[in-house]
Amino acid sequence: MGSQGQGHRVTMTSPTVSSPCDRDPTPPSDPEGTMPEPLAPGVWEPARGALYSLHGDHVVRKLADRLGISNGLDWSPDQRTFYHVDSLDYAVYAYDYDVQAGTIENRRLLLQLPRGGAMPDGLCVDTAGSLWVACIDGGRVIRVDPHTGSRVGTLEFPVSRVTSCCFGGADYADLFVTSAADGLSAEQLRGEPQAGHVFKVSGLGVRGRACFTFVG
């Protein structure tokens, strides 16, 4: 695995096999315990996806619609900004977030990847506010400046279908990165024997935070 910046230590864990139709990862909750939920994450058709929030009283509210592939999401450390991936737009968007109401507004483009290349997929945010964005079919996770949207670091992996990432381990100092094997030909799988595995990256010099608990 290659990277920009300091050296990192990478280990690999065995994947947990779930349903072959399991396409929608469990979304995180905000500090008030509200859970956003992407709809139709596997639909490859423009403007068919949506983003909903599930509140502690089990009320569901639509936050955004006419999305392509509604995907990764997380919040800034001060919970005032909400980040959301639309994979079919090859984009990461930022919104103003009201943590008390669980609402978003003022969408703006933070990161635009070249169309037809690697898609942004899952993401997470470290305690310094940087975004870590998994790029499926790109074999990498990129670190993004939350103020400028510029790429400030890259982690490269020996698999092409990098799907998501999150911080964990002692003090949340390790980055766990998932990958997929679906969609690869037999020849590609021979060239990527670790496809579908989970990787742990240590020594990044940054930390994540514990997930918030859904109140419902």
XYZ file of N, CA, C and O in Angstrom:
864
model
N 0.838 -1.185 0.000
C 0.000 0.000 0.000
C 0.868 1.228 0.000
O 1.816 1.324 0.764
N 0.572 2.212 -0.829
C 1.307 3.450 -0.868
C 0.523 4.556 -0.211
O -0.666 4.455 0.030
N 1.206 5.668 0.086
C 0.538 6.800 0.712
C 1.372 8.040 0.523
O 2.537 7.990 0.165
N 0.711 9.192 0.783
C 1.437 10.441 0.830
C 1.735 10.754 2.288
O 0.922 10.521 3.165
N 2.879 11.321 2.579
C 3.190 11.730 3.935
C 3.936 10.650 4.681
O 4.733 9.910 4.129
N 3.676 10.554 5.994
C 4.409 9.658 6.847
C 4.025 8.209 6.579
O 2.985 7.903 6.022
N 4.909 7.284 7.020
C 4.631 5.873 6.850
C 3.518 5.416 7.772
O 3.348 5.935 8.868
N 2.781 4.431 7.330
C 1.663 3.907 8.094
C 1.810 2.397 8.179
O 2.449 1.774 7.343
N 1.194 1.817 9.186
C 1.191 0.371 9.337
C -0.191 -0.163 8.969
O -1.205 0.311 9.455
N -0.225 -1.161 8.105
C -1.484 -1.706 7.623
C -1.573 -3.177 7.983
O -0.634 -3.943 7.767
N -2.681 -3.566 8.568
C -2.961 -4.979 8.804
C -4.309 -5.301 8.200
O -5.088 -4.408 7.866
N -4.596 -6.587 8.044
C -5.813 -7.010 7.372
C -6.574 -7.966 8.266
O -5.987 -8.828 8.921
N -7.894 -7.802 8.318
C -8.739 -8.695 9.097
C -9.614 -9.502 8.161
O -9.818 -9.136 7.009
N -10.134 -10.614 8.668
C -11.021 -11.444 7.855
C -12.396 -10.796 7.756
O -12.922 -10.289 8.739
N -13.002 -10.778 6.579
C -14.305 -10.150 6.423
C -15.407 -10.993 7.042
O -15.287 -12.210 7.149
N -16.476 -10.324 7.468
C -17.665 -11.006 7.943
C -18.651 -11.109 6.802
O -19.021 -10.101 6.195
N -19.103 -12.305 6.471
C -20.007 -12.510 5.351
C -21.431 -12.289 5.811
O -21.882 -12.858 6.804
N -22.151 -11.425 5.127
C -23.555 -11.181 5.423
C -24.366 -11.609 4.209
O -23.914 -12.377 3.375
N -25.598 -11.103 4.114
C -26.446 -11.439 2.978
C -25.818 -10.936 1.688
O -25.290 -9.825 1.642
N -25.877 -11.724 0.595
C -25.314 -11.242 -0.672
C -26.074 -10.059 -1.232
O -25.598 -9.397 -2.138
N -27.243 -9.779 -0.693
C -28.036 -8.647 -1.163
C -27.886 -7.428 -0.259
O -28.583 -6.434 -0.440
N -27.013 -7.512 0.724
C -26.841 -6.424 1.682
C -26.055 -5.315 1.015
O -24.854 -5.404 0.849
N -26.747 -4.222 0.668
C -26.119 -3.131 -0.051
C -26.064 -1.836 0.749
O -25.350 -0.928 0.388
N -26.895 -1.709 1.819
C -27.058 -0.447 2.512
C -26.408 -0.500 3.880
O -26.906 -1.165 4.779
N -25.258 0.182 4.096
C -24.617 0.149 5.399
C -25.435 0.894 6.427
O -26.194 1.797 6.114
N -25.265 0.522 7.712
C -25.967 1.209 8.780
C -25.412 2.617 8.933
O -24.217 2.806 9.125
N -26.260 3.639 8.858
C -25.763 5.007 8.956
C -25.501 5.395 10.399
O -26.070 4.812 11.325
N -24.656 6.411 10.619
C -24.409 6.876 11.983
C -25.523 7.779 12.465
O -26.356 8.239 11.687
N -25.502 8.070 13.769
C -26.434 9.024 14.360
C -25.711 10.324 14.659
O -24.499 10.354 14.863
N -26.493 11.423 14.726
C -25.921 12.699 15.103
C -25.850 12.791 16.634
O -26.269 11.859 17.338
N -25.304 13.901 17.204
C -25.166 13.976 18.664
C -26.484 13.909 19.428
O -26.494 13.593 20.612
N -27.599 14.229 18.759
C -28.895 14.145 19.414
C -29.550 12.784 19.223
O -30.684 12.566 19.649
N -28.855 11.870 18.555
C -29.387 10.529 18.362
C -30.301 10.383 17.166
O -31.049 9.410 17.055
N -30.267 11.341 16.234
C -31.059 11.260 15.006
C -30.253 10.533 13.950
O -29.075 10.813 13.748
N -30.901 9.608 13.238
C -30.193 8.764 12.275
C -30.617 9.085 10.847
O -31.748 8.829 10.462
N -29.720 9.672 10.028
C -30.018 9.825 8.606
C -29.994 8.457 7.924
O -29.224 7.576 8.304
N -30.814 8.281 6.896
C -30.899 6.991 6.221
C -30.980 7.200 4.714
O -31.954 7.758 4.201
N -29.948 6.800 3.945
C -30.032 6.888 2.493
C -31.080 5.928 1.961
O -31.273 4.836 2.494
N -31.760 6.346 0.898
C -32.748 5.491 0.245
C -32.261 5.150 -1.149
O -31.705 5.988 -1.848
N -32.487 3.906 -1.563
C -32.124 3.423 -2.896
C -30.642 3.589 -3.185
O -30.261 4.146 -4.213
N -29.751 3.111 -2.282
C -28.315 3.326 -2.490
C -27.757 2.551 -3.670
O -26.695 2.862 -4.159
N -28.463 1.497 -4.141
C -27.938 0.688 -5.230
C -28.552 1.006 -6.579
O -28.311 0.294 -7.544
N -29.385 2.060 -6.648
C -30.048 2.402 -7.901
C -29.132 3.297 -8.731
O -28.798 4.400 -8.314
N -28.732 2.812 -9.897
C -27.844 3.574 -10.775
C -28.671 4.374 -11.765
O -28.666 4.126 -12.963
N -29.394 5.345 -11.262
C -30.247 6.150 -12.120
C -30.345 7.536 -11.501
O -30.632 7.661 -10.305
N -30.098 8.595 -12.285
C -30.104 9.945 -11.714
C -31.432 10.298 -11.064
O -32.502 9.899 -11.523
N -31.330 11.067 -9.984
C -32.491 11.665 -9.312
C -33.470 10.644 -8.744
O -34.640 10.952 -8.531
N -33.034 9.415 -8.463
C -33.907 8.403 -7.882
C -33.681 8.212 -6.381
O -34.497 7.595 -5.707
N -32.589 8.721 -5.863
C -32.261 8.508 -4.457
C -32.786 9.626 -3.565
O -33.227 10.681 -4.034
N -32.752 9.381 -2.271
C -33.201 10.368 -1.298
C -32.440 10.164 0.005
O -31.757 9.163 0.191
N -32.580 11.134 0.900
C -31.975 11.054 2.225
C -33.045 11.386 3.256
O -33.686 12.441 3.180
N -33.246 10.465 4.189
C -34.234 10.650 5.251
C -33.534 10.666 6.603
O -32.418 10.171 6.747
N -34.213 11.190 7.614
C -33.731 11.087 8.990
C -34.781 10.382 9.835
O -35.987 10.592 9.661
N -34.307 9.523 10.721
C -35.170 8.804 11.654
C -34.924 9.370 13.046
O -33.810 9.294 13.563
N -35.952 9.936 13.644
C -35.821 10.597 14.932
C -36.150 9.632 16.069
O -36.697 8.540 15.857
N -35.814 10.060 17.276
C -36.001 9.199 18.429
C -37.442 8.800 18.680
O -37.702 7.767 19.294
N -38.381 9.633 18.212
C -39.795 9.290 18.360
C -40.308 8.456 17.193
O -41.507 8.257 17.040
N -39.377 7.967 16.364
C -39.638 7.122 15.206
C -40.336 7.864 14.072
O -40.892 7.233 13.168
N -40.295 9.191 14.101
C -40.795 9.989 12.989
C -39.717 10.056 11.918
O -38.534 10.279 12.218
N -40.110 9.839 10.670
C -39.184 9.872 9.540
C -39.422 11.157 8.749
O -40.568 11.484 8.413
N -38.353 11.870 8.457
C -38.461 13.117 7.691
C -37.506 13.058 6.495
O -36.372 12.603 6.626
N -37.970 13.539 5.362
C -37.110 13.604 4.178
C -36.242 14.855 4.257
O -36.742 15.962 4.429
N -34.934 14.658 4.122
C -33.996 15.774 4.150
C -33.617 16.248 2.750
O -33.363 17.430 2.550
N -33.517 15.328 1.807
C -33.117 15.684 0.446
C -33.638 14.625 -0.511
O -33.780 13.455 -0.152
N -33.935 15.040 -1.736
C -34.364 14.083 -2.753
C -33.660 14.394 -4.061
O -32.749 15.213 -4.115
N -34.041 13.683 -5.108
C -33.428 13.825 -6.434
C -31.910 13.608 -6.356
O -31.122 14.295 -7.002
N -31.518 12.633 -5.568
C -30.120 12.255 -5.472
C -29.834 11.089 -6.406
O -30.742 10.370 -6.805
N -28.560 10.894 -6.727
C -28.174 9.772 -7.581
C -28.046 8.514 -6.745
O -28.976 7.731 -6.607
N -26.874 8.309 -6.161
C -26.663 7.213 -5.208
C -26.327 7.858 -3.869
O -25.223 8.341 -3.644
N -27.305 7.895 -2.979
C -27.138 8.484 -1.662
C -26.214 7.591 -0.847
O -26.493 6.412 -0.663
N -25.101 8.154 -0.332
C -24.080 7.281 0.237
C -23.501 7.841 1.531
O -24.259 8.261 2.394
N -22.165 7.856 1.679
C -21.532 8.148 2.950
C -21.941 9.470 3.564
O -22.270 10.436 2.869
N -21.913 9.523 4.910
C -22.303 10.747 5.613
C -21.612 10.822 6.973
O -21.282 9.813 7.573
N -21.386 12.054 7.416
C -20.827 12.297 8.741
C -20.951 13.794 9.035
O -21.393 14.573 8.176
N -20.527 14.184 10.259
C -20.636 15.559 10.714
C -19.257 16.125 11.044
O -18.333 15.387 11.390
N -19.158 17.446 11.001
C -17.958 18.128 11.460
C -17.850 17.978 12.979
O -18.840 17.686 13.657
N -16.658 18.173 13.552
C -16.509 18.012 15.003
C -17.439 18.900 15.828
O -17.843 18.514 16.931
N -17.783 20.100 15.327
C -18.691 20.974 16.083
C -20.158 20.709 15.751
O -21.045 21.406 16.266
N -20.427 19.703 14.907
C -21.779 19.294 14.511
C -22.564 20.391 13.783
O -23.790 20.292 13.659
N -21.889 21.397 13.287
C -22.583 22.472 12.572
C -22.625 22.235 11.071
O -23.350 22.929 10.349
N -21.837 21.260 10.592
C -21.797 20.943 9.164
C -22.033 19.459 8.967
O -21.457 18.630 9.678
N -22.880 19.139 8.010
C -23.207 17.757 7.659
C -22.627 17.475 6.276
O -22.799 18.277 5.348
N -21.926 16.355 6.136
C -21.323 15.967 4.863
C -22.046 14.753 4.308
O -22.410 13.833 5.058
N -22.245 14.739 3.005
C -23.006 13.659 2.376
C -22.472 13.399 0.969
O -22.222 14.337 0.207
N -22.305 12.133 0.645
C -21.815 11.721 -0.668
C -22.993 11.404 -1.589
O -23.914 10.685 -1.206
N -22.959 11.946 -2.792
C -23.816 11.460 -3.875
C -22.873 10.818 -4.889
O -22.203 11.497 -5.659
N -22.813 9.491 -4.849
C -21.816 8.788 -5.662
C -22.034 9.004 -7.154
O -21.071 9.117 -7.916
N -23.278 9.049 -7.583
C -23.543 9.201 -9.013
C -23.188 10.594 -9.513
O -22.961 10.799 -10.703
N -23.116 11.561 -8.602
C -22.632 12.897 -8.945
C -21.108 12.990 -8.825
O -20.539 14.035 -9.137
N -20.468 11.929 -8.310
C -19.030 11.934 -8.040
C -18.686 13.116 -7.123
O -17.679 13.787 -7.308
N -19.534 13.345 -6.123
C -19.419 14.567 -5.347
C -19.639 14.321 -3.855
O -20.359 13.405 -3.458
N -19.001 15.180 -3.055
C -19.283 15.279 -1.627
C -19.848 16.673 -1.389
O -19.242 17.675 -1.789
N -21.007 16.723 -0.745
C -21.670 17.993 -0.464
C -21.597 18.303 1.023
O -21.559 17.401 1.871
N -21.591 19.587 1.341
C -21.661 20.058 2.726
C -22.951 20.834 2.911
O -23.419 21.522 1.999
N -23.536 20.699 4.089
C -24.763 21.401 4.442
C -24.590 22.051 5.809
O -23.865 21.536 6.668
N -25.301 23.136 6.069
C -25.452 23.628 7.423
C -26.363 22.658 8.161
O -27.370 22.199 7.623
N -26.007 22.350 9.418
C -26.773 21.366 10.175
C -27.289 21.963 11.471
O -26.532 22.605 12.217
N -28.573 21.763 11.752
C -29.196 22.156 13.012
C -29.301 20.909 13.875
O -30.150 20.053 13.634
N -28.439 20.787 14.862
C -28.370 19.555 15.641
C -29.618 19.366 16.501
O -30.003 18.228 16.806
N -30.269 20.449 16.904
C -31.475 20.314 17.709
C -32.661 19.833 16.882
O -33.438 18.985 17.325
N -32.786 20.352 15.683
C -33.913 19.979 14.820
C -33.606 18.789 13.926
O -34.521 18.153 13.404
N -32.307 18.501 13.722
C -31.933 17.423 12.817
C -32.220 17.745 11.369
O -32.584 16.869 10.584
N -32.026 19.009 10.979
C -32.333 19.450 9.624
C -31.077 19.975 8.931
O -30.108 20.370 9.584
N -31.116 19.973 7.598
C -29.999 20.462 6.796
C -30.486 21.552 5.851
O -31.655 21.584 5.466
N -29.567 22.460 5.483
C -29.878 23.497 4.505
C -28.578 24.027 3.924
O -27.488 23.676 4.362
N -28.714 24.864 2.904
C -27.571 25.539 2.279
C -26.554 24.533 1.734
O -25.376 24.547 2.084
N -27.002 23.671 0.828
C -26.094 22.703 0.224
C -25.054 23.394 -0.650
O -25.369 24.308 -1.405
N -23.815 22.942 -0.513
C -22.752 23.437 -1.397
C -21.804 22.288 -1.705
O -21.655 21.357 -0.914
N -21.171 22.400 -2.861
C -20.244 21.377 -3.315
C -18.918 21.528 -2.587
O -18.313 22.602 -2.595
N -18.459 20.452 -1.937
C -17.160 20.476 -1.276
C -16.092 19.818 -2.137
O -14.983 20.342 -2.263
N -16.421 18.661 -2.730
C -15.436 17.902 -3.504
C -16.097 17.350 -4.754
O -17.172 16.758 -4.677
N -15.471 17.557 -5.892
C -15.941 16.991 -7.153
C -14.839 16.123 -7.747
O -13.748 16.611 -8.053
N -15.119 14.823 -7.897
C -14.188 13.920 -8.550
C -14.529 13.829 -10.033
O -15.686 14.044 -10.424
N -13.540 13.502 -10.880
C -13.808 13.392 -12.321
C -14.843 12.311 -12.612
O -14.750 11.188 -12.106
N -15.838 12.643 -13.407
C -16.870 11.679 -13.762
C -16.288 10.567 -14.630
O -15.427 10.816 -15.470
N -16.756 9.360 -14.379
C -16.281 8.225 -15.135
C -15.093 7.529 -14.512
O -14.678 6.469 -14.984
N -14.562 8.105 -13.438
C -13.432 7.493 -12.750
C -13.874 6.863 -11.444
O -14.956 6.283 -11.346
N -13.037 6.991 -10.429
C -13.367 6.457 -9.116
C -14.505 7.259 -8.499
O -14.521 8.486 -8.550
N -15.472 6.535 -7.914
C -16.611 7.180 -7.261
C -16.337 7.374 -5.774
O -15.801 6.481 -5.117
N -16.756 8.499 -5.192
C -16.740 8.593 -3.739
C -17.800 7.651 -3.177
O -18.875 7.490 -3.757
N -17.492 7.021 -2.053
C -18.411 6.039 -1.468
C -18.627 6.408 0.004
O -19.240 7.415 0.297
N -18.122 5.612 0.944
C -18.262 5.952 2.348
C -17.267 7.016 2.772
O -16.259 7.262 2.095
N -17.560 7.676 3.903
C -16.625 8.665 4.427
C -16.714 8.718 5.943
O -17.664 8.234 6.557
N -15.711 9.343 6.544
C -15.737 9.649 7.968
C -14.938 10.924 8.188
O -14.228 11.394 7.292
N -15.070 11.494 9.381
C -14.429 12.757 9.720
C -13.573 12.556 10.966
O -14.017 11.928 11.935
N -12.339 13.077 10.956
C -11.484 12.956 12.135
C -11.709 14.137 13.083
O -12.475 15.069 12.781
N -11.063 14.118 14.235
C -11.299 15.148 15.239
C -10.770 16.519 14.831
O -11.164 17.531 15.404
N -9.879 16.560 13.829
C -9.394 17.829 13.308
C -10.320 18.400 12.254
O -10.123 19.533 11.797
N -11.323 17.611 11.833
C -12.288 18.084 10.851
C -12.050 17.609 9.440
O -12.888 17.853 8.558
N -10.929 16.947 9.175
C -10.661 16.454 7.820
C -11.593 15.309 7.475
O -11.952 14.491 8.329
N -11.991 15.234 6.214
C -12.809 14.139 5.711
C -11.911 13.059 5.131
O -10.909 13.364 4.459
N -12.265 11.806 5.358
C -11.599 10.661 4.758
C -12.626 9.975 3.872
O -13.648 9.473 4.359
N -12.387 9.993 2.566
C -13.382 9.558 1.591
C -12.877 8.325 0.851
O -11.821 8.367 0.203
N -13.624 7.231 0.957
C -13.289 6.010 0.221
C -13.701 6.170 -1.237
O -14.795 6.665 -1.526
N -12.833 5.752 -2.140
C -13.088 5.900 -3.576
C -13.189 4.517 -4.206
O -12.170 3.863 -4.475
N -14.408 4.067 -4.457
C -14.609 2.753 -5.039
C -14.164 2.766 -6.497
O -14.340 3.762 -7.215
N -13.553 1.682 -6.908
C -12.949 1.538 -8.237
C -11.767 2.487 -8.423
O -11.328 2.712 -9.544
N -11.260 2.998 -7.300
C -10.067 3.832 -7.347
C -8.951 3.294 -6.472
O -7.821 3.785 -6.545
N -9.291 2.330 -5.600
C -8.278 1.710 -4.759
C -7.652 2.630 -3.741
O -6.493 2.439 -3.355
N -8.399 3.620 -3.271
C -7.778 4.579 -2.368
C -8.806 5.223 -1.437
O -10.009 5.211 -1.680
N -8.259 5.801 -0.369
C -8.990 6.703 0.517
C -8.273 8.036 0.460
O -7.041 8.089 0.599
N -9.015 9.100 0.249
C -8.400 10.422 0.171
C -8.782 11.251 1.386
O -9.889 11.135 1.923
N -7.844 12.067 1.840
C -8.099 12.993 2.941
C -8.390 14.359 2.347
O -7.635 14.853 1.497
N -9.479 14.981 2.794
C -9.973 16.214 2.176
C -10.038 17.331 3.210
O -10.545 17.137 4.330
N -9.534 18.496 2.839
C -9.614 19.673 3.694
C -11.062 20.148 3.759
O -11.680 20.379 2.714
N -11.643 20.319 4.949
C -13.057 20.684 5.041
C -13.350 22.121 4.636
O -14.514 22.470 4.397
N -12.332 22.964 4.563
C -12.539 24.367 4.225
C -12.395 24.631 2.725
O -13.149 25.430 2.163
N -11.441 23.962 2.099
C -11.163 24.213 0.686
C -11.649 23.102 -0.236
O -11.757 23.314 -1.449
N -11.918 21.916 0.309
C -12.288 20.779 -0.527
C -11.108 20.177 -1.270
O -11.288 19.289 -2.107
N -9.908 20.629 -0.974
C -8.730 20.119 -1.675
C -8.264 18.807 -1.060
O -8.453 18.559 0.138
N -7.656 17.965 -1.869
C -7.106 16.696 -1.406
C -5.761 16.947 -0.754
O -4.848 17.510 -1.366
N -5.623 16.516 0.504
C -4.383 16.777 1.234
C -3.633 15.490 1.573
O -2.558 15.541 2.173
N -4.159 14.346 1.176
C -3.480 13.083 1.412
C -4.186 11.949 0.710
O -5.375 12.048 0.389
N -3.458 10.880 0.447
C -4.015 9.715 -0.237
C -3.449 8.442 0.366
O -2.234 8.332 0.566
N -4.324 7.492 0.660
C -3.927 6.142 1.057
C -4.317 5.201 -0.066
O -5.485 5.168 -0.476
N -3.356 4.455 -0.577
C -3.616 3.522 -1.678
C -3.605 2.090 -1.161
O -2.814 1.742 -0.272
N -4.475 1.255 -1.734
C -4.663 -0.116 -1.275
C -4.467 -1.098 -2.426
O -4.604 -0.725 -3.600
N -4.190 -2.367 -2.107
C -3.968 -3.373 -3.155
C -5.269 -3.950 -3.696
O -5.268 -5.042 -4.251
N -6.355 -3.215 -3.534
C -7.664 -3.621 -4.052
C -8.308 -2.406 -4.697
O -8.073 -1.268 -4.269
N -9.113 -2.616 -5.709
C -9.704 -1.488 -6.430
C -10.997 -0.990 -5.801
O -11.274 0.212 -5.786
N -11.801 -1.922 -5.249
C -13.140 -1.563 -4.783
C -13.139 -1.212 -3.295
O -13.705 -1.918 -2.461
N -12.520 -0.093 -2.969
C -12.506 0.419 -1.602
C -13.856 1.086 -1.346
O -14.270 1.970 -2.098
N -14.541 0.662 -0.285
C -15.942 1.057 -0.127
C -16.224 2.049 0.996
O -17.079 2.921 0.853
N -15.558 1.919 2.137
C -15.866 2.820 3.244
C -14.726 2.821 4.242
O -13.773 2.045 4.131
N -14.843 3.705 5.252
C -13.800 3.799 6.268
C -14.385 4.396 7.540
O -15.367 5.138 7.509
N -13.769 4.039 8.664
C -14.153 4.623 9.944
C -12.989 4.466 10.913
O -12.128 3.604 10.731
N -12.967 5.299 11.936
C -11.919 5.224 12.952
C -12.354 4.305 14.086
O -13.532 4.236 14.445
N -11.384 3.580 14.641
C -11.652 2.679 15.750
C -10.358 2.332 16.455
O -9.322 2.979 16.257
N -10.405 1.297 17.273
C -9.223 0.893 18.015
C -9.002 1.752 19.243
O -9.841 2.585 19.613
N -7.852 1.573 19.865
C -7.514 2.335 21.059
C -7.470 3.824 20.742
O -6.760 4.251 19.825
N -8.253 4.604 21.467
C -8.301 6.059 21.266
C -8.734 6.448 19.850
O -8.462 7.565 19.415
N -9.342 5.519 19.133
C -9.826 5.794 17.759
C -8.701 6.310 16.865
O -8.898 7.202 16.037
N -7.531 5.725 17.026
C -6.356 6.167 16.268
C -6.113 5.339 15.012
O -5.207 5.652 14.240
N -6.887 4.273 14.795
C -6.733 3.431 13.607
C -7.876 3.688 12.629
O -9.022 3.898 13.034
N -7.556 3.662 11.358
C -8.566 3.804 10.320
C -8.860 2.428 9.738
O -7.961 1.761 9.220
N -10.109 1.991 9.853
C -10.531 0.715 9.282
C -11.172 0.971 7.926
O -12.055 1.833 7.799
N -10.730 0.222 6.925
C -11.143 0.455 5.546
C -11.720 -0.839 4.972
O -11.057 -1.884 5.007
N -12.932 -0.764 4.462
C -13.580 -1.942 3.874
C -13.408 -1.946 2.361
O -13.190 -0.906 1.732
N -13.511 -3.142 1.799
C -13.425 -3.287 0.346
C -14.437 -4.320 -0.121
O -15.000 -5.061 0.686
N -14.672 -4.365 -1.409
C -15.645 -5.289 -1.989
C -14.992 -6.118 -3.080
O -14.025 -5.690 -3.722
N -15.546 -7.319 -3.287
C -15.088 -8.186 -4.377
C -16.133 -8.307 -5.469
O -15.825 -8.799 -6.559
N -17.371 -7.879 -5.197
C -18.430 -8.009 -6.198
C -18.122 -7.113 -7.391
O -17.537 -6.045 -7.266
N -18.515 -7.557 -8.551
C -18.283 -6.803 -9.773
C -16.933 -7.039 -10.415
O -16.673 -6.520 -11.505
N -16.074 -7.818 -9.769
C -14.762 -8.116 -10.345
C -14.810 -9.428 -11.117
O -15.449 -10.394 -10.681
N -14.139 -9.452 -12.238
C -14.065 -10.675 -13.029
C -13.118 -11.670 -12.360
O -12.376 -11.325 -11.436
N -13.138 -12.908 -12.837
C -12.238 -13.924 -12.299
C -10.784 -13.499 -12.472
O -9.943 -13.705 -11.577
N -10.490 -12.882 -13.600
C -9.120 -12.424 -13.838
C -8.745 -11.308 -12.864
O -7.629 -11.292 -12.326
N -9.673 -10.379 -12.630
C -9.400 -9.295 -11.693
C -9.211 -9.822 -10.276
O -8.345 -9.347 -9.541
N -10.008 -10.810 -9.904
C -9.895 -11.382 -8.563
C -8.543 -12.078 -8.365
O -7.988 -12.057 -7.270
N -8.029 -12.679 -9.422
C -6.701 -13.286 -9.318
C -5.647 -12.224 -9.082
O -4.639 -12.473 -8.408
N -5.858 -11.041 -9.633
C -4.913 -9.954 -9.435
C -5.129 -9.186 -8.139
O -4.260 -8.406 -7.736
N -6.299 -9.416 -7.505
C -6.626 -8.738 -6.254
C -7.084 -9.766 -5.226
O -8.248 -9.817 -4.842
N -6.197 -10.610 -4.745
C -6.609 -11.676 -3.823
C -7.145 -11.152 -2.490
O -7.808 -11.897 -1.764
N -6.886 -9.914 -2.167
C -7.379 -9.345 -0.909
C -8.683 -8.573 -1.076
O -9.170 -7.969 -0.116
N -9.260 -8.598 -2.267
C -10.539 -7.919 -2.493
C -11.601 -8.488 -1.550
O -11.707 -9.696 -1.376
N -12.371 -7.617 -0.939
C -13.385 -8.032 0.007
C -12.917 -8.065 1.441
O -13.703 -8.338 2.350
N -11.657 -7.774 1.689
C -11.114 -7.776 3.044
C -11.235 -6.400 3.694
O -11.515 -5.406 3.037
N -11.000 -6.393 4.996
C -10.994 -5.167 5.786
C -9.552 -4.859 6.176
O -8.833 -5.738 6.650
N -9.136 -3.620 5.988
C -7.780 -3.191 6.297
C -7.782 -2.247 7.502
O -8.729 -1.475 7.690
N -6.716 -2.311 8.281
C -6.523 -1.380 9.389
C -5.260 -0.576 9.132
O -4.190 -1.135 8.914
N -5.400 0.747 9.154
C -4.270 1.645 8.921
C -3.923 2.327 10.230
O -4.778 2.985 10.847
N -2.676 2.172 10.669
C -2.215 2.755 11.922
C -1.136 3.800 11.658
O -0.528 3.830 10.588
N -0.899 4.648 12.639
C 0.172 5.629 12.530
C -0.146 6.833 11.683
O 0.763 7.485 11.165
N -1.419 7.174 11.543
C -1.804 8.318 10.716
C -1.575 9.653 11.417
O -1.518 10.695 10.771
N -1.479 9.632 12.742
C -1.279 10.872 13.473
C -2.554 11.665 13.693
O -2.492 12.838 14.095
N -3.707 11.057 13.405
C -5.000 11.700 13.649
C -5.893 10.693 14.367
O -5.593 9.498 14.429
N -6.996 11.179 14.889
C -7.935 10.315 15.601
C -9.355 10.597 15.149
O -9.677 11.698 14.694
N -10.181 9.585 15.308
C -11.604 9.769 15.101
C -12.291 9.934 16.449
O -11.655 10.257 17.447
N -13.597 9.720 16.478
C -14.367 9.829 17.717
C -15.372 8.689 17.777
O -15.672 8.044 16.775
N -15.876 8.477 18.973
C -16.898 7.448 19.138
C -18.168 7.836 18.399
O -18.493 9.026 18.265
N -18.898 6.842 17.920
C -20.176 7.099 17.255
C -21.215 7.527 18.282
O -21.193 7.103 19.446
N -22.126 8.381 17.853
C -23.246 8.746 18.702
C -24.288 7.624 18.679
O -24.417 6.896 17.692
N -25.043 7.509 19.738
C -26.028 6.446 19.873
C -27.406 6.936 19.432
O -27.844 8.025 19.819
N -28.073 6.134 18.613
C -29.436 6.467 18.210
C -30.359 6.389 19.424
O -30.359 5.395 20.156
N -31.150 7.423 19.647
C -31.944 7.518 20.870
C -33.205 6.656 20.826
O -33.860 6.463 21.849
N -33.577 6.149 19.668
C -34.788 5.342 19.565
C -34.557 3.885 19.810
O -35.479 3.085 19.746
